Amino acid sequence: MQNILFRFAERNNLTVALPVQACGHQFCYPRSFSSHFVHLHTLRPNLITNHMRFNKTALQRIMPNDTIYITILREPASMFESLFTYYSRHCMSFRRVPNGSLEAFLAEPLRYYRPQEIESMYARNTLTFDLGGDKDNSIKDLAYAQNFVADVEKVFSLVMISEYFDESLILLRHLLSWDLEDILYVKLNMRTESSKKRLSPGLPEKIRAWNSIDAYLYDYFNTSFWDKLSDLGLDCVAKEVQLLRQAQERLMRSCFGGKMPLPRPAAEIKNKDLRPWQPSDKVDIVGYDLPVNISSEAQEHCLKYIMPEISYTRILLHSQSLQHRRSYQNRPVQKSHTLQQHIRTTLPRHSQVHRSQPGPSLGQSPGSGTESKSTPKQS
């Protein structure tokens, strides 16, 4: 989703709020989002999509009043297996488990889990945490889960479902009045099959019980997701998904010399900007390299489709910083105290954030996802 939104922003000359360098490529996650995490050269944004812990109040200080919020959820059992494998070397709750056994963790999760540790959000109710909720609320507190879901539903115009990503993109296209080309994508950040663990019988149920708020959240929005698809018309959605996949195949063939590409291990990718981050030597995240025999025009067009998030964030920040400096150099000379006053007042009050672009903005949250973006194209 982030790659789709980055490319849309670049094509339409929109400003993307990006993290200060001290935060890396995320908004100082797992800290709750703050406007102070946003790089000054990317203020007055139309869109925000890098990973964060959602904080609506803080986002409202920098985003326009008409911002549209979207997010994406993944089935909790599938996501927890991925988190356990991906962060096995980083999250202490997982590192304590003998032999890195998911079964052992789920047999006695409280033996290994420490809620106050800095990366404990990977080990319990990650979706809930990313959306600003309490990951450690009592499993038996159904009222909390119901109220949390109601709050999420009020804020987010669309909750996408990872397992039905193409159908989710069709809903997004209709919500924002986008064209088909705006939702084209290439699959990124994929693990090799050897890096995945098959869940034995009974484990999905244990995962959902341990991540009970996430399970409630996912089940609720999976149901509402299909209600939205039904409202649009399932036959209509199926036809649009088919058109999307046909367009994607044409894109892939044009970018990879008429062939469908095979994902490569990071070590085999020649272009360093296209190498995905590797969390540990036990997990292989694959990516792509463009063939040398395609035109320079195709190279330029296709490069961003396959660029991992860390590289893309760095390059986009560099580009927007250059634009910021040019626009500042072209301004009339002012007294120095005026600039200082501007820096102080762009963050604290939402009413002081102005936009030169018409139309709503879009806000995407965490890895569950929220995006804030503006000026949807009219079809």
mmCIF file of C-alpha atoms in Angstrom, residues 16-350:
data_model
loop_
_atom_site.group_PDB
_atom_site.id
_atom_site.type_symbol
_atom_site.label_atom_id
_atom_site.label_comp_id
_atom_site.label_asym_id
_atom_site.label_seq_id
_atom_site.Cartn_x
_atom_site.Cartn_y
_atom_site.Cartn_z
ATOM 1 C CA VAL A 16 4.100 13.180 1.495
ATOM 2 C CA ALA A 17 4.745 13.612 5.224
ATOM 3 C CA LEU A 18 7.960 11.676 5.932
ATOM 4 C CA PRO A 19 9.795 10.831 9.168
ATOM 5 C CA VAL A 20 12.678 12.871 10.527
ATOM 6 C CA GLN A 21 15.937 11.020 10.014
ATOM 7 C CA ALA A 22 16.197 10.183 13.731
ATOM 8 C CA CYS A 23 13.057 8.054 13.325
ATOM 9 C CA GLY A 24 14.408 6.028 10.402
ATOM 10 C CA HIS A 25 11.845 5.054 7.745
ATOM 11 C CA GLN A 26 9.004 4.834 10.303
ATOM 12 C CA PHE A 27 7.493 7.538 12.502
ATOM 13 C CA CYS A 28 9.545 6.578 15.579
ATOM 14 C CA TYR A 29 7.459 3.429 15.993
ATOM 15 C CA PRO A 30 6.464 2.049 18.493
ATOM 16 C CA ARG A 31 6.019 5.501 20.079
ATOM 17 C CA SER A 32 2.596 7.032 19.512
ATOM 18 C CA PHE A 33 2.679 9.301 16.455
ATOM 19 C CA SER A 34 3.631 12.918 17.089
ATOM 20 C CA SER A 35 3.797 15.834 14.666
ATOM 21 C CA HIS A 36 7.379 16.327 15.891
ATOM 22 C CA PHE A 37 8.300 13.093 14.084
ATOM 23 C CA VAL A 38 7.573 14.715 10.686
ATOM 24 C CA HIS A 39 10.461 16.175 8.696
ATOM 25 C CA LEU A 40 10.116 19.958 8.302
ATOM 26 C CA HIS A 41 10.687 19.722 4.548
ATOM 27 C CA THR A 42 7.553 17.568 4.210
ATOM 28 C CA LEU A 43 5.102 19.681 6.171
ATOM 29 C CA ARG A 44 1.732 20.809 4.796
ATOM 30 C CA PRO A 45 1.351 17.276 3.434
ATOM 31 C CA ASN A 46 -1.362 15.771 1.258
ATOM 32 C CA LEU A 47 -0.550 12.218 2.295
ATOM 33 C CA ILE A 48 0.999 10.242 5.147
ATOM 34 C CA THR A 49 1.628 6.521 4.952
ATOM 35 C CA ASN A 50 4.875 5.420 6.653
ATOM 36 C CA HIS A 51 4.481 3.024 9.542
ATOM 37 C CA MET A 52 3.268 4.570 12.787
ATOM 38 C CA ARG A 53 1.266 3.977 15.914
ATOM 39 C CA PHE A 54 -1.959 5.775 15.092
ATOM 40 C CA ASN A 55 -2.745 8.973 16.972
ATOM 41 C CA LYS A 56 -5.621 10.878 15.407
ATOM 42 C CA THR A 57 -5.187 14.020 17.519
ATOM 43 C CA ALA A 58 -1.546 14.385 16.473
ATOM 44 C CA LEU A 59 -2.332 13.655 12.837
ATOM 45 C CA GLN A 60 -5.024 16.332 12.793
ATOM 46 C CA ARG A 61 -2.345 18.912 13.616
ATOM 47 C CA ILE A 62 -0.628 18.367 10.271
ATOM 48 C CA MET A 63 -3.273 16.912 7.958
ATOM 49 C CA PRO A 64 -6.108 18.843 6.251
ATOM 50 C CA ASN A 65 -9.609 18.787 7.715
ATOM 51 C CA ASP A 66 -10.939 16.660 4.837
ATOM 52 C CA THR A 67 -8.371 13.885 5.219
ATOM 53 C CA ILE A 68 -9.630 10.396 4.390
ATOM 54 C CA TYR A 69 -8.223 7.653 6.637
ATOM 55 C CA ILE A 70 -7.752 4.093 5.445
ATOM 56 C CA THR A 71 -6.117 1.070 7.057
ATOM 57 C CA ILE A 72 -5.461 -2.575 6.279
ATOM 58 C CA LEU A 73 -5.788 -5.633 8.523
ATOM 59 C CA ARG A 74 -4.334 -9.132 8.222
ATOM 60 C CA GLU A 75 -5.819 -12.345 9.587
ATOM 61 C CA PRO A 76 -4.384 -12.658 13.140
ATOM 62 C CA ALA A 77 -3.141 -16.260 12.994
ATOM 63 C CA SER A 78 -1.334 -15.701 9.698
ATOM 64 C CA MET A 79 0.071 -12.387 10.893
ATOM 65 C CA PHE A 80 1.306 -13.760 14.227
ATOM 66 C CA GLU A 81 3.212 -16.570 12.514
ATOM 67 C CA SER A 82 4.823 -13.944 10.292
ATOM 68 C CA LEU A 83 5.676 -11.679 13.245
ATOM 69 C CA PHE A 84 7.093 -14.579 15.267
ATOM 70 C CA THR A 85 9.370 -15.569 12.407
ATOM 71 C CA TYR A 86 10.283 -12.060 11.250
ATOM 72 C CA TYR A 87 11.095 -10.640 14.696
ATOM 73 C CA SER A 88 12.510 -13.776 16.316
ATOM 74 C CA ARG A 89 15.854 -12.000 16.823
ATOM 75 C CA HIS A 90 14.447 -8.610 17.827
ATOM 76 C CA CYS A 91 11.486 -9.180 20.162
ATOM 77 C CA MET A 92 12.562 -10.440 23.603
ATOM 78 C CA SER A 93 9.237 -12.223 24.134
ATOM 79 C CA PHE A 94 10.160 -14.426 21.173
ATOM 80 C CA ARG A 95 13.888 -14.670 21.893
ATOM 81 C CA ARG A 96 13.208 -16.283 25.285
ATOM 82 C CA VAL A 97 11.394 -19.233 23.719
ATOM 83 C CA PRO A 98 13.508 -22.418 23.555
ATOM 84 C CA ASN A 99 14.499 -23.340 20.003
ATOM 85 C CA GLY A 100 12.344 -20.532 18.614
ATOM 86 C CA SER A 101 9.256 -22.728 18.961
ATOM 87 C CA LEU A 102 5.937 -21.053 18.203
ATOM 88 C CA GLU A 103 4.184 -24.009 19.814
ATOM 89 C CA ALA A 104 6.137 -23.491 23.045
ATOM 90 C CA PHE A 105 5.288 -19.785 23.156
ATOM 91 C CA LEU A 106 1.576 -20.410 22.659
ATOM 92 C CA ALA A 107 1.535 -23.173 25.287
ATOM 93 C CA GLU A 108 2.645 -20.656 27.955
ATOM 94 C CA PRO A 109 2.694 -17.141 26.490
ATOM 95 C CA LEU A 110 2.797 -15.384 29.858
ATOM 96 C CA ARG A 111 6.014 -17.236 30.679
ATOM 97 C CA TYR A 112 7.816 -15.386 27.883
ATOM 98 C CA TYR A 113 5.802 -12.208 27.338
ATOM 99 C CA ARG A 114 6.699 -8.944 29.109
ATOM 100 C CA PRO A 115 4.154 -6.209 28.282
ATOM 101 C CA GLN A 116 6.481 -3.298 29.178
ATOM 102 C CA GLU A 117 9.357 -4.307 26.910
ATOM 103 C CA ILE A 118 9.966 -1.986 23.994
ATOM 104 C CA GLU A 119 9.058 -4.445 21.239
ATOM 105 C CA SER A 120 6.325 -6.344 23.093
ATOM 106 C CA MET A 121 3.756 -5.022 20.565
ATOM 107 C CA TYR A 122 4.947 -7.689 18.115
ATOM 108 C CA ALA A 123 3.987 -10.409 20.583
ATOM 109 C CA ARG A 124 0.372 -9.487 21.338
ATOM 110 C CA ASN A 125 -2.545 -7.722 19.607
ATOM 111 C CA THR A 126 -0.307 -5.904 17.130
ATOM 112 C CA LEU A 127 -3.219 -4.631 15.027
ATOM 113 C CA THR A 128 -4.856 -3.146 18.097
ATOM 114 C CA PHE A 129 -1.616 -1.530 19.240
ATOM 115 C CA ASP A 130 -0.875 -0.034 15.823
ATOM 116 C CA LEU A 131 -4.329 1.523 15.688
ATOM 117 C CA GLY A 132 -3.732 3.203 19.057
ATOM 118 C CA GLY A 133 -5.490 0.660 21.283
ATOM 119 C CA ASP A 134 -4.517 -1.189 24.456
ATOM 120 C CA LYS A 135 -2.875 -4.470 23.447
ATOM 121 C CA ASP A 136 -2.968 -5.782 27.020
ATOM 122 C CA ASN A 137 -6.606 -5.193 27.853
ATOM 123 C CA SER A 138 -8.271 -8.169 29.512
ATOM 124 C CA ILE A 139 -9.237 -11.015 27.194
ATOM 125 C CA LYS A 140 -12.599 -11.139 28.967
ATOM 126 C CA ASP A 141 -13.347 -7.434 28.452
ATOM 127 C CA LEU A 142 -15.686 -7.689 25.471
ATOM 128 C CA ALA A 143 -16.956 -4.153 26.032
ATOM 129 C CA TYR A 144 -13.466 -2.747 25.405
ATOM 130 C CA ALA A 145 -13.148 -4.623 22.109
ATOM 131 C CA GLN A 146 -16.596 -3.452 21.010
ATOM 132 C CA ASN A 147 -15.865 0.181 21.894
ATOM 133 C CA PHE A 148 -12.467 0.056 20.212
ATOM 134 C CA VAL A 149 -13.966 -1.310 17.002
ATOM 135 C CA ALA A 150 -16.627 1.416 17.080
ATOM 136 C CA ASP A 151 -13.914 4.074 17.424
ATOM 137 C CA VAL A 152 -11.941 2.645 14.500
ATOM 138 C CA GLU A 153 -15.079 2.525 12.365
ATOM 139 C CA LYS A 154 -15.793 6.203 13.046
ATOM 140 C CA VAL A 155 -12.341 7.309 11.919
ATOM 141 C CA PHE A 156 -11.548 5.079 8.948
ATOM 142 C CA SER A 157 -13.498 5.386 5.715
ATOM 143 C CA LEU A 158 -12.094 2.084 4.492
ATOM 144 C CA VAL A 159 -10.637 -0.910 6.341
ATOM 145 C CA MET A 160 -8.941 -3.102 3.763
ATOM 146 C CA ILE A 161 -8.306 -6.829 4.211
ATOM 147 C CA SER A 162 -4.876 -8.177 3.313
ATOM 148 C CA GLU A 163 -6.149 -11.603 2.249
ATOM 149 C CA TYR A 164 -8.372 -9.881 -0.337
ATOM 150 C CA PHE A 165 -5.931 -7.205 -1.414
ATOM 151 C CA ASP A 166 -7.123 -6.821 -5.002
ATOM 152 C CA GLU A 167 -10.749 -6.522 -3.912
ATOM 153 C CA SER A 168 -9.620 -3.981 -1.305
ATOM 154 C CA LEU A 169 -7.962 -1.918 -4.031
ATOM 155 C CA ILE A 170 -11.197 -1.858 -6.002
ATOM 156 C CA LEU A 171 -12.976 -0.378 -2.967
ATOM 157 C CA LEU A 172 -10.136 2.128 -2.597
ATOM 158 C CA ARG A 173 -10.370 3.099 -6.260
ATOM 159 C CA HIS A 174 -14.079 3.822 -5.927
ATOM 160 C CA LEU A 175 -13.642 5.679 -2.636
ATOM 161 C CA LEU A 176 -11.017 8.025 -4.107
ATOM 162 C CA SER A 177 -12.252 8.114 -7.726
ATOM 163 C CA TRP A 178 -8.919 6.764 -8.944
ATOM 164 C CA ASP A 179 -8.065 5.231 -12.306
ATOM 165 C CA LEU A 180 -7.060 1.602 -12.767
ATOM 166 C CA GLU A 181 -3.410 2.595 -13.291
ATOM 167 C CA ASP A 182 -3.376 4.205 -9.845
ATOM 168 C CA ILE A 183 -3.812 0.844 -8.095
ATOM 169 C CA LEU A 184 -1.313 -1.229 -10.095
ATOM 170 C CA TYR A 185 1.339 -2.858 -7.938
ATOM 171 C CA VAL A 186 4.062 -5.495 -7.746
ATOM 172 C CA LYS A 187 4.158 -7.776 -4.697
ATOM 173 C CA LEU A 188 6.878 -6.665 -2.282
ATOM 174 C CA ASN A 189 8.391 -7.711 1.054
ATOM 175 C CA MET A 190 7.715 -11.417 0.501
ATOM 176 C CA ARG A 191 9.282 -14.270 2.433
ATOM 177 C CA THR A 192 10.530 -17.395 0.733
ATOM 178 C CA GLU A 193 8.458 -20.509 1.401
ATOM 179 C CA SER A 194 11.320 -21.937 3.459
ATOM 180 C CA SER A 195 11.038 -18.929 5.814
ATOM 181 C CA LYS A 196 7.388 -19.670 6.587
ATOM 182 C CA LYS A 197 6.112 -22.008 9.276
ATOM 183 C CA ARG A 198 3.051 -24.113 8.671
ATOM 184 C CA LEU A 199 0.571 -23.813 11.533
ATOM 185 C CA SER A 200 -0.220 -27.212 12.983
ATOM 186 C CA PRO A 201 -3.825 -28.045 13.959
ATOM 187 C CA GLY A 202 -4.970 -26.088 16.990
ATOM 188 C CA LEU A 203 -2.377 -23.300 16.703
ATOM 189 C CA PRO A 204 -4.601 -20.793 14.841
ATOM 190 C CA GLU A 205 -7.150 -21.050 17.655
ATOM 191 C CA LYS A 206 -4.446 -20.493 20.288
ATOM 192 C CA ILE A 207 -3.118 -17.486 18.387
ATOM 193 C CA ARG A 208 -6.568 -15.940 18.148
ATOM 194 C CA ALA A 209 -7.188 -16.546 21.850
ATOM 195 C CA TRP A 210 -3.885 -14.859 22.782
ATOM 196 C CA ASN A 211 -4.624 -12.004 20.355
ATOM 197 C CA SER A 212 -8.317 -11.821 21.189
ATOM 198 C CA ILE A 213 -8.806 -8.093 20.517
ATOM 199 C CA ASP A 214 -7.110 -8.427 17.132
ATOM 200 C CA ALA A 215 -9.336 -11.404 16.340
ATOM 201 C CA TYR A 216 -12.471 -9.436 17.240
ATOM 202 C CA LEU A 217 -11.256 -6.440 15.225
ATOM 203 C CA TYR A 218 -10.444 -8.540 12.155
ATOM 204 C CA ASP A 219 -13.677 -10.546 12.222
ATOM 205 C CA TYR A 220 -15.783 -7.407 12.511
ATOM 206 C CA PHE A 221 -14.119 -5.570 9.647
ATOM 207 C CA ASN A 222 -13.886 -8.668 7.469
ATOM 208 C CA THR A 223 -17.680 -8.831 7.679
ATOM 209 C CA SER A 224 -18.121 -5.108 6.959
ATOM 210 C CA PHE A 225 -15.614 -5.434 4.092
ATOM 211 C CA TRP A 226 -17.795 -7.973 2.339
ATOM 212 C CA ASP A 227 -20.834 -5.796 2.982
ATOM 213 C CA LYS A 228 -19.082 -2.985 1.085
ATOM 214 C CA LEU A 229 -18.235 -5.337 -1.771
ATOM 215 C CA SER A 230 -21.863 -6.479 -1.921
ATOM 216 C CA ASP A 231 -23.018 -2.863 -2.036
ATOM 217 C CA LEU A 232 -20.727 -2.269 -5.004
ATOM 218 C CA GLY A 233 -21.885 -5.504 -6.639
ATOM 219 C CA LEU A 234 -19.855 -8.715 -6.448
ATOM 220 C CA ASP A 235 -20.029 -9.231 -10.230
ATOM 221 C CA CYS A 236 -18.789 -5.689 -10.776
ATOM 222 C CA VAL A 237 -15.940 -6.225 -8.308
ATOM 223 C CA ALA A 238 -14.952 -9.532 -9.947
ATOM 224 C CA LYS A 239 -14.759 -7.851 -13.374
ATOM 225 C CA GLU A 240 -12.635 -5.007 -12.008
ATOM 226 C CA VAL A 241 -10.309 -7.453 -10.252
ATOM 227 C CA GLN A 242 -9.874 -9.296 -13.553
ATOM 228 C CA LEU A 243 -9.037 -6.015 -15.337
ATOM 229 C CA LEU A 244 -6.573 -5.134 -12.556
ATOM 230 C CA ARG A 245 -4.769 -8.476 -12.841
ATOM 231 C CA GLN A 246 -4.609 -8.239 -16.631
ATOM 232 C CA ALA A 247 -3.120 -4.752 -16.364
ATOM 233 C CA GLN A 248 -0.623 -6.015 -13.780
ATOM 234 C CA GLU A 249 0.500 -8.818 -16.079
ATOM 235 C CA ARG A 250 1.068 -6.312 -18.896
ATOM 236 C CA LEU A 251 3.048 -4.130 -16.483
ATOM 237 C CA MET A 252 5.203 -7.020 -15.301
ATOM 238 C CA ARG A 253 5.978 -8.151 -18.839
ATOM 239 C CA SER A 254 6.866 -4.638 -19.964
ATOM 240 C CA CYS A 255 9.160 -4.201 -16.949
ATOM 241 C CA PHE A 256 10.862 -7.580 -17.147
ATOM 242 C CA GLY A 257 11.564 -8.024 -20.845
ATOM 243 C CA GLY A 258 8.344 -9.761 -21.803
ATOM 244 C CA LYS A 259 8.586 -12.355 -19.045
ATOM 245 C CA MET A 260 7.000 -12.797 -15.657
ATOM 246 C CA PRO A 261 9.758 -12.125 -13.079
ATOM 247 C CA LEU A 262 11.097 -14.518 -10.497
ATOM 248 C CA PRO A 263 11.745 -12.943 -7.075
ATOM 249 C CA ARG A 264 15.424 -13.053 -6.101
ATOM 250 C CA PRO A 265 17.292 -13.282 -2.799
ATOM 251 C CA ALA A 266 18.649 -9.903 -1.718
ATOM 252 C CA ALA A 267 22.260 -10.987 -2.268
ATOM 253 C CA GLU A 268 21.554 -11.610 -5.965
ATOM 254 C CA ILE A 269 20.052 -8.160 -6.594
ATOM 255 C CA LYS A 270 22.678 -5.908 -8.195
ATOM 256 C CA ASN A 271 20.968 -2.573 -7.534
ATOM 257 C CA LYS A 272 21.469 -1.884 -3.824
ATOM 258 C CA ASP A 273 18.379 0.355 -3.699
ATOM 259 C CA LEU A 274 16.272 -2.662 -4.674
ATOM 260 C CA ARG A 275 17.542 -5.008 -1.962
ATOM 261 C CA PRO A 276 14.908 -5.603 0.729
ATOM 262 C CA TRP A 277 15.919 -5.467 4.390
ATOM 263 C CA GLN A 278 16.730 -8.848 5.925
ATOM 264 C CA PRO A 279 15.548 -9.220 9.565
ATOM 265 C CA SER A 280 17.817 -12.182 10.353
ATOM 266 C CA ASP A 281 19.744 -15.014 8.749
ATOM 267 C CA LYS A 282 16.737 -17.283 9.349
ATOM 268 C CA VAL A 283 14.373 -15.213 7.200
ATOM 269 C CA ASP A 284 14.818 -14.557 3.477
ATOM 270 C CA ILE A 285 12.955 -11.540 2.084
ATOM 271 C CA VAL A 286 13.044 -11.554 -1.706
ATOM 272 C CA GLY A 287 12.908 -8.723 -4.218
ATOM 273 C CA TYR A 288 13.518 -7.941 -7.878
ATOM 274 C CA ASP A 289 16.175 -6.592 -10.218
ATOM 275 C CA LEU A 290 15.279 -4.987 -13.546
ATOM 276 C CA PRO A 291 16.779 -6.613 -16.659
ATOM 277 C CA VAL A 292 19.461 -4.610 -18.476
ATOM 278 C CA ASN A 293 17.890 -5.096 -21.898
ATOM 279 C CA ILE A 294 14.834 -2.862 -21.351
ATOM 280 C CA SER A 295 14.722 0.766 -22.454
ATOM 281 C CA SER A 296 15.796 3.601 -20.167
ATOM 282 C CA GLU A 297 12.191 4.841 -20.273
ATOM 283 C CA ALA A 298 10.955 1.440 -19.043
ATOM 284 C CA GLN A 299 13.698 1.389 -16.411
ATOM 285 C CA GLU A 300 12.560 4.733 -15.025
ATOM 286 C CA HIS A 301 8.871 3.748 -15.123
ATOM 287 C CA CYS A 302 9.336 0.348 -13.498
ATOM 288 C CA LEU A 303 11.955 1.113 -10.868
ATOM 289 C CA LYS A 304 9.589 2.580 -8.269
ATOM 290 C CA TYR A 305 7.170 -0.352 -8.538
ATOM 291 C CA ILE A 306 9.788 -2.717 -7.130
ATOM 292 C CA MET A 307 11.600 -0.386 -4.727
ATOM 293 C CA PRO A 308 11.541 -1.476 -1.043
ATOM 294 C CA GLU A 309 10.142 0.948 1.527
ATOM 295 C CA ILE A 310 13.434 1.977 3.156
ATOM 296 C CA SER A 311 15.039 2.990 -0.151
ATOM 297 C CA TYR A 312 11.870 4.654 -1.448
ATOM 298 C CA THR A 313 11.432 6.680 1.754
ATOM 299 C CA ARG A 314 15.031 7.908 1.568
ATOM 300 C CA ILE A 315 14.791 8.860 -2.116
ATOM 301 C CA LEU A 316 11.417 10.556 -1.677
ATOM 302 C CA LEU A 317 12.696 12.581 1.277
ATOM 303 C CA HIS A 318 15.688 13.704 -0.787
ATOM 304 C CA SER A 319 13.389 14.739 -3.642
ATOM 305 C CA GLN A 320 10.993 16.654 -1.418
ATOM 306 C CA SER A 321 13.841 18.347 0.437
ATOM 307 C CA LEU A 322 15.210 19.628 -2.879
ATOM 308 C CA GLN A 323 11.762 20.956 -3.796
ATOM 309 C CA HIS A 324 11.464 22.586 -0.388
ATOM 310 C CA ARG A 325 14.837 24.327 -0.756
ATOM 311 C CA ARG A 326 13.995 25.557 -4.262
ATOM 312 C CA SER A 327 10.666 26.972 -3.162
ATOM 313 C CA TYR A 328 12.311 28.628 -0.171
ATOM 314 C CA GLN A 329 15.061 30.166 -2.312
ATOM 315 C CA ASN A 330 12.423 31.616 -4.643
ATOM 316 C CA ARG A 331 10.563 33.371 -1.818
ATOM 317 C CA PRO A 332 11.018 37.102 -1.232
ATOM 318 C CA VAL A 333 13.697 37.916 1.335
ATOM 319 C CA GLN A 334 12.187 38.133 4.825
ATOM 320 C CA LYS A 335 13.494 38.894 8.254
ATOM 321 C CA SER A 336 14.982 35.851 9.989
ATOM 322 C CA HIS A 337 12.473 35.839 12.844
ATOM 323 C CA THR A 338 9.648 35.144 10.348
ATOM 324 C CA LEU A 339 11.051 31.726 9.492
ATOM 325 C CA GLN A 340 11.415 30.835 13.163
ATOM 326 C CA GLN A 341 7.828 31.836 13.777
ATOM 327 C CA HIS A 342 6.705 29.655 10.843
ATOM 328 C CA ILE A 343 8.547 26.630 12.208
ATOM 329 C CA ARG A 344 6.938 27.055 15.609
ATOM 330 C CA THR A 345 3.400 27.452 14.325
ATOM 331 C CA THR A 346 3.100 24.813 11.593
ATOM 332 C CA LEU A 347 2.768 21.950 14.066
ATOM 333 C CA PRO A 348 0.680 22.821 17.110
ATOM 334 C CA ARG A 349 -2.677 23.858 15.657
ATOM 335 C CA HIS A 350 -4.603 22.050 12.956
#
